[in-house]
Coordinates of C-alpha atoms in Angstrom, one line a residue:
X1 CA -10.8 -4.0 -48.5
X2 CA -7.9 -3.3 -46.0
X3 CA -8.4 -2.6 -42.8
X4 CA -7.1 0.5 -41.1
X5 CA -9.1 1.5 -37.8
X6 CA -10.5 -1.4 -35.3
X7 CA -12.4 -0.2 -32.5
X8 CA -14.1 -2.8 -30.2
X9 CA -16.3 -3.2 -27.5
X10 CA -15.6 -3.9 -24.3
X11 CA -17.3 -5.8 -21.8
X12 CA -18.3 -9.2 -23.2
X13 CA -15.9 -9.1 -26.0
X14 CA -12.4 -7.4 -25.6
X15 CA -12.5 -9.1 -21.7
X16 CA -13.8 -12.7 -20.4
X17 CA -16.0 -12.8 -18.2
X18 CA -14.1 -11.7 -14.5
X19 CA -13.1 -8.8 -16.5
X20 CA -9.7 -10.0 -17.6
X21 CA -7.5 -9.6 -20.8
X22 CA -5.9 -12.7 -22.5
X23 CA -2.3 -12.6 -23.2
X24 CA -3.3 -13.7 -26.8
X25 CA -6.0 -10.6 -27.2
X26 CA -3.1 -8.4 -25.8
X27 CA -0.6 -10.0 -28.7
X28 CA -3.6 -9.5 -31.0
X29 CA -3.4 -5.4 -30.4
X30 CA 0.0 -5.6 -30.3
X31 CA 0.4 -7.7 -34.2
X32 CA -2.4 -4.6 -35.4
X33 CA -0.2 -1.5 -34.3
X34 CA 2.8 -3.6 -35.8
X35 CA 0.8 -3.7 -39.1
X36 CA -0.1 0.2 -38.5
X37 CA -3.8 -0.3 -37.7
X38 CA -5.1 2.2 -35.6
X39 CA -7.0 0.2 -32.4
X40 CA -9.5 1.7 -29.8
X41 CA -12.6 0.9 -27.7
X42 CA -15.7 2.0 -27.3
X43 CA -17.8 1.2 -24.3
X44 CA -20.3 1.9 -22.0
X45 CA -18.0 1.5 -19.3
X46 CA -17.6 5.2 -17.7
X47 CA -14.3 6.4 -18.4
X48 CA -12.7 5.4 -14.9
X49 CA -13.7 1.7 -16.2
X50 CA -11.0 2.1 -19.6
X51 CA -7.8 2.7 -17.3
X52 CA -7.1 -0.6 -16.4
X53 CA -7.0 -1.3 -20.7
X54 CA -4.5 1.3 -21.6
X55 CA -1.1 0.2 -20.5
X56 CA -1.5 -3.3 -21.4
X57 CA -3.4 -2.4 -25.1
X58 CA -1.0 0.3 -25.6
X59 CA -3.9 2.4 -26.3
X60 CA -3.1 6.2 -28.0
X61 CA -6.1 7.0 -29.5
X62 CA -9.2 8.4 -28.0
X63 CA -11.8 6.6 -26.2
X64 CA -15.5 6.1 -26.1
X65 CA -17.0 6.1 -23.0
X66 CA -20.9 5.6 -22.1
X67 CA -21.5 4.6 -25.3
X68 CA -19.2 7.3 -26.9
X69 CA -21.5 10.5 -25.5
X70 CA -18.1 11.1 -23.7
X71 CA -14.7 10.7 -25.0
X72 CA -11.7 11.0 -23.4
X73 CA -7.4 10.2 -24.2
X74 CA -5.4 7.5 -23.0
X75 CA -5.0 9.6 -19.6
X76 CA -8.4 10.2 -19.6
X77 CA -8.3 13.7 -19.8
X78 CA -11.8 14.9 -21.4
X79 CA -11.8 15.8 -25.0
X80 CA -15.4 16.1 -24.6
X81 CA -18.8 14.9 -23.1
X82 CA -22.7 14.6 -23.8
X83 CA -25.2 14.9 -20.5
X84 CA -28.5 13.0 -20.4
X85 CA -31.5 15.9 -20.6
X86 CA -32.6 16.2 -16.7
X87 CA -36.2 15.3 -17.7
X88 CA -35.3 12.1 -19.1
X89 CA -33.0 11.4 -16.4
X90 CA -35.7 12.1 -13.8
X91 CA -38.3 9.8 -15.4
X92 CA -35.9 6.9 -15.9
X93 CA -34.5 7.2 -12.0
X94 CA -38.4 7.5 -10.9
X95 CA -39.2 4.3 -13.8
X96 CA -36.4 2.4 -11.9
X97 CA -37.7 3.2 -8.6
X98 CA -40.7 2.3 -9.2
X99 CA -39.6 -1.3 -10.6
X100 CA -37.4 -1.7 -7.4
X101 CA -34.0 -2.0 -9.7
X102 CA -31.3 -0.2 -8.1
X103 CA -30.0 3.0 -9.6
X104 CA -26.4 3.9 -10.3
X105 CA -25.5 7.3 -11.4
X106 CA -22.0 8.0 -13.3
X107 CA -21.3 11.8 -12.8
X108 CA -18.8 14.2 -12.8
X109 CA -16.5 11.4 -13.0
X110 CA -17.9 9.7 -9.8
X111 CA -19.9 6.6 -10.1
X112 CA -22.3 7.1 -7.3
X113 CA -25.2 5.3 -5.6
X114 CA -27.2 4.7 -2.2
X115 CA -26.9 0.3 -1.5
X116 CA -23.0 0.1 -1.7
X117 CA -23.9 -3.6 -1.0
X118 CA -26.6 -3.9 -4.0
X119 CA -26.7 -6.0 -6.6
X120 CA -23.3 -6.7 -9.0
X121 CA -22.2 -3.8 -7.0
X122 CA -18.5 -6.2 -6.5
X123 CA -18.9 -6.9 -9.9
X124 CA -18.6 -3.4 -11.0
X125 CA -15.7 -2.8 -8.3
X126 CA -13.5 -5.2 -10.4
X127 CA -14.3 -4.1 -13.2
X128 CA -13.2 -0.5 -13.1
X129 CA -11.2 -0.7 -10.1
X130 CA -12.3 2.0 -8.2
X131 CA -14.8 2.3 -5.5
X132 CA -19.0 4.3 -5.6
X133 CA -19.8 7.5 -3.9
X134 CA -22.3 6.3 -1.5
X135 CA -25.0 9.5 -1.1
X136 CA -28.1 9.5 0.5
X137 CA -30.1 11.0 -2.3
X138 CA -29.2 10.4 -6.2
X139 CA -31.5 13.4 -7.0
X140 CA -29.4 16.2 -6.9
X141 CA -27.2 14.6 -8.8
X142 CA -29.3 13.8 -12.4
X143 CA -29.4 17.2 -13.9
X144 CA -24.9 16.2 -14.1
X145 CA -25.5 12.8 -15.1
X146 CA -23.7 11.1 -18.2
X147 CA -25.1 7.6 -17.7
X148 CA -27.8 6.1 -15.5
X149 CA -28.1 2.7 -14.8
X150 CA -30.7 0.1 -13.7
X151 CA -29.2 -3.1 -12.0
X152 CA -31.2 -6.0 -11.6
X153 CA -30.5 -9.7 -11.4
X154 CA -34.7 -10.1 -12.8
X155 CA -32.8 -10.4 -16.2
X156 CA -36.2 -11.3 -17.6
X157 CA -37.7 -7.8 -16.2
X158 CA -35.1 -5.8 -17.1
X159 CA -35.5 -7.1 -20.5
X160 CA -39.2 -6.5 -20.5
X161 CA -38.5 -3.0 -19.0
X162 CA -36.0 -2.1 -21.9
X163 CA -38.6 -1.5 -24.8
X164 CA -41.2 -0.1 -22.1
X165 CA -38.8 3.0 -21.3
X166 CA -37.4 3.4 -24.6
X167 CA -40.7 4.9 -25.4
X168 CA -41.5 6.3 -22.5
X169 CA -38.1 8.6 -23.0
X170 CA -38.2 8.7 -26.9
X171 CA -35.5 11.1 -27.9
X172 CA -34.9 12.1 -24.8
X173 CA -32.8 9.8 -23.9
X174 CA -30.9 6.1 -25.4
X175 CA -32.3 3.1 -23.7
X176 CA -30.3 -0.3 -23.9
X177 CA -28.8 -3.3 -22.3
X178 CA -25.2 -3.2 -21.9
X179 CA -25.1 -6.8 -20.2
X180 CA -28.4 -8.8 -19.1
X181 CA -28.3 -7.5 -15.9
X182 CA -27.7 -3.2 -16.6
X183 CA -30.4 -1.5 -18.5
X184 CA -28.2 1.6 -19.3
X185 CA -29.7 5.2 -20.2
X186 CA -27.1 7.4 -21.9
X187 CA -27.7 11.2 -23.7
X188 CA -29.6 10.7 -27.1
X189 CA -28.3 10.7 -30.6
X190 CA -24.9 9.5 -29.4
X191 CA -23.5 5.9 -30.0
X192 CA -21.1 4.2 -30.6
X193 CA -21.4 4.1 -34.3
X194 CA -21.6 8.5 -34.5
X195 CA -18.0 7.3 -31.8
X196 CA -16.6 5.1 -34.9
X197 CA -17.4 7.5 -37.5
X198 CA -16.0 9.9 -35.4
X199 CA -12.6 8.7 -35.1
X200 CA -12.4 7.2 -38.6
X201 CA -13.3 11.0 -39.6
X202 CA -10.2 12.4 -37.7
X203 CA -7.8 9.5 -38.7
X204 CA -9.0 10.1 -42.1
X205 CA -9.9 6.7 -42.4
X206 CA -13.1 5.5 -45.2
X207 CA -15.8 3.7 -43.1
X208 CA -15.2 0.8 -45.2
X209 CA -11.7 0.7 -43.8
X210 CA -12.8 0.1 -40.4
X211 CA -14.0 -3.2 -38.4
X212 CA -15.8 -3.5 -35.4
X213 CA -16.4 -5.9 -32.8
X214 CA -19.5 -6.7 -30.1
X215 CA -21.6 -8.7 -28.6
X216 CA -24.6 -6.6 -27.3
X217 CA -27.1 -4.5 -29.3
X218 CA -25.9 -1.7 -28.1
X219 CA -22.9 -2.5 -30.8
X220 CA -25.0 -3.0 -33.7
X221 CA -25.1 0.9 -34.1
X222 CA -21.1 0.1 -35.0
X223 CA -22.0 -2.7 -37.0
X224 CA -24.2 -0.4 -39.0
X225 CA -21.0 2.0 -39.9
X226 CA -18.6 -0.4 -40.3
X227 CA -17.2 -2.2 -43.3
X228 CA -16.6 -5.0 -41.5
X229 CA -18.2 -6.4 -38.7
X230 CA -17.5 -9.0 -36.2
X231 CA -20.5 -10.6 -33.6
X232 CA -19.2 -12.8 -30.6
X233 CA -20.1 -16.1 -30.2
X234 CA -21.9 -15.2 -26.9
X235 CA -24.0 -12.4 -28.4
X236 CA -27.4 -13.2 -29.3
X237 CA -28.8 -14.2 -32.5
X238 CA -30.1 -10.6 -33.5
X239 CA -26.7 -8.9 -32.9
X240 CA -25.1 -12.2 -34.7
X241 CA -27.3 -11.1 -37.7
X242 CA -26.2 -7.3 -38.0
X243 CA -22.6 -8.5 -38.7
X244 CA -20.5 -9.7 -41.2
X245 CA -18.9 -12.5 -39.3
X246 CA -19.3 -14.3 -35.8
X247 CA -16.3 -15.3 -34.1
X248 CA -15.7 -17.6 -30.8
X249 CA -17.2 -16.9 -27.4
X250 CA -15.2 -14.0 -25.2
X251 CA -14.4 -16.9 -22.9
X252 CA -13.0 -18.9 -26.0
X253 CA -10.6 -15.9 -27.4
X254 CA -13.2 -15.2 -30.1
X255 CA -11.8 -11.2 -29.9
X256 CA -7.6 -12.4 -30.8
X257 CA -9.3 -15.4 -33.6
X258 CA -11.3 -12.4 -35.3
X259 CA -8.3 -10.1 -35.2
X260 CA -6.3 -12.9 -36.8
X261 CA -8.5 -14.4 -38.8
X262 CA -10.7 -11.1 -40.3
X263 CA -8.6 -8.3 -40.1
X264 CA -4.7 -9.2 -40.7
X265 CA -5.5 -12.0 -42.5

């Protein structure tokens, strides 16, 4: 089956490591808009986070941000946006507290939180580029929240925590890992496969023509609506099941070899 849509994760797939694109994943996007293959992302970076993508990518289609509950254009102007019930954002901010993980908020296009010298908080800097609101209180801030999240470098704990507020929340909320060390909580219902389907839908593109790339299991809701899906090499061996292919690490090139190898061929 041809492919006619690819829309790919972000961090820990479309980027190595420090948050960089490779020339050859740039010439990769680049070959699929010469072959007229529609390209986006969807990520659970907030939407600040996709700018530094868009000039280099050449990116004209819309994007999925927090997991696709909000989506936005290549200016990232809103086309629309999901909020995370209040409840459940009050019982995950009191669950992280609790736990002693630090608590980012991502509202109103701010990313906002009280330690500006927590934990991965320089990580974060580079990787969308802009600087946190510091605020002495997150609280009056949750009933406007699009994505909470829990940063901890207890990778174990945060693991172990993951399942534990799942069902704490149940539908009130999606509960997942985004990287090892951010336990993200995003509105329910909404992720990044209903973002694929979404955008295959108004491209008028069959879900079969579509492949998708990732390396967390956050992305195996994409795998599940994809015709063709690609794991990284550096994703584990339960998001390396959901997909139709594995490709190299994110530090190896593995998005540009599945692009060349899987989809054009």
């Amino acid at each position: 089956m041809p492919i006619s849509l690819v829309v790919t994760d972000v961090d820990g797939t479309l980027v190595t490591g420090d948050k960089q694109l490779t020339p050859r994943a740039i010439a990769a996007v680049a070959a699929l808009r010469a072959r007229g293959i529609a390209f986006t992302v969807a990520s659970s970076r907030p939407p600040i986070g996709l700018r530094p993508l868009v000039a280099p990518l050449g990116l004209d289609r819309p994007m999925g941000a927090f997991n696709g509950s909000t989506v936005v254009r290549p200016d990232l102007s809103l086309v629309d946006e999901t909020l995370i019930p209040e409840e459940a954002a009050r019982h995950a901010a009191a669950r992280f507290s609790a736990e002693g993980i630090d608590l980012w908020v991502f509202a109103e296009g701010a990313w906002l939180l009280t330690n500006p010298d927590g934990p991965y908080t320089d990580l974060e800097r580079r990787t969308l580029q802009a600087e946190p609101r510091v605020v002495d209180d997150l609280t009056p801030h949750l009933a406007r929240a699009a994505k909470l999240v829990g940063v901890s470098r207890d990778h174990a704990g945060l693991a172990a925590l993951e399942p534990r507020l799942a069902e704490e929340i149940g539908d009130g909320a999606a509960v997942h890992r985004s990287q090892v060390y951010y336990l993200d909580v995003t509105p329910p219902h909404i992720d990044k496969g209903h973002f694929v389907a979404r955008i295959a839908g108004e491209l008028g593109v069959p879900l079969a023509e579509v492949a998708v790339l990732g390396d967390m299991a956050n992305d195996t809701a994409m795998f599940a609506r994809a015709g063709l899906s690609i794991a990284m090499g550096n994703a584990s061996d339960a998001v390396k099941g959901a997909a139709t292919y594995v490709t190299g690490t994110n530090e190896a090139d593995g998005f540009a070899d599945a692009i060349e190898r899987y989809v054009l061929g």
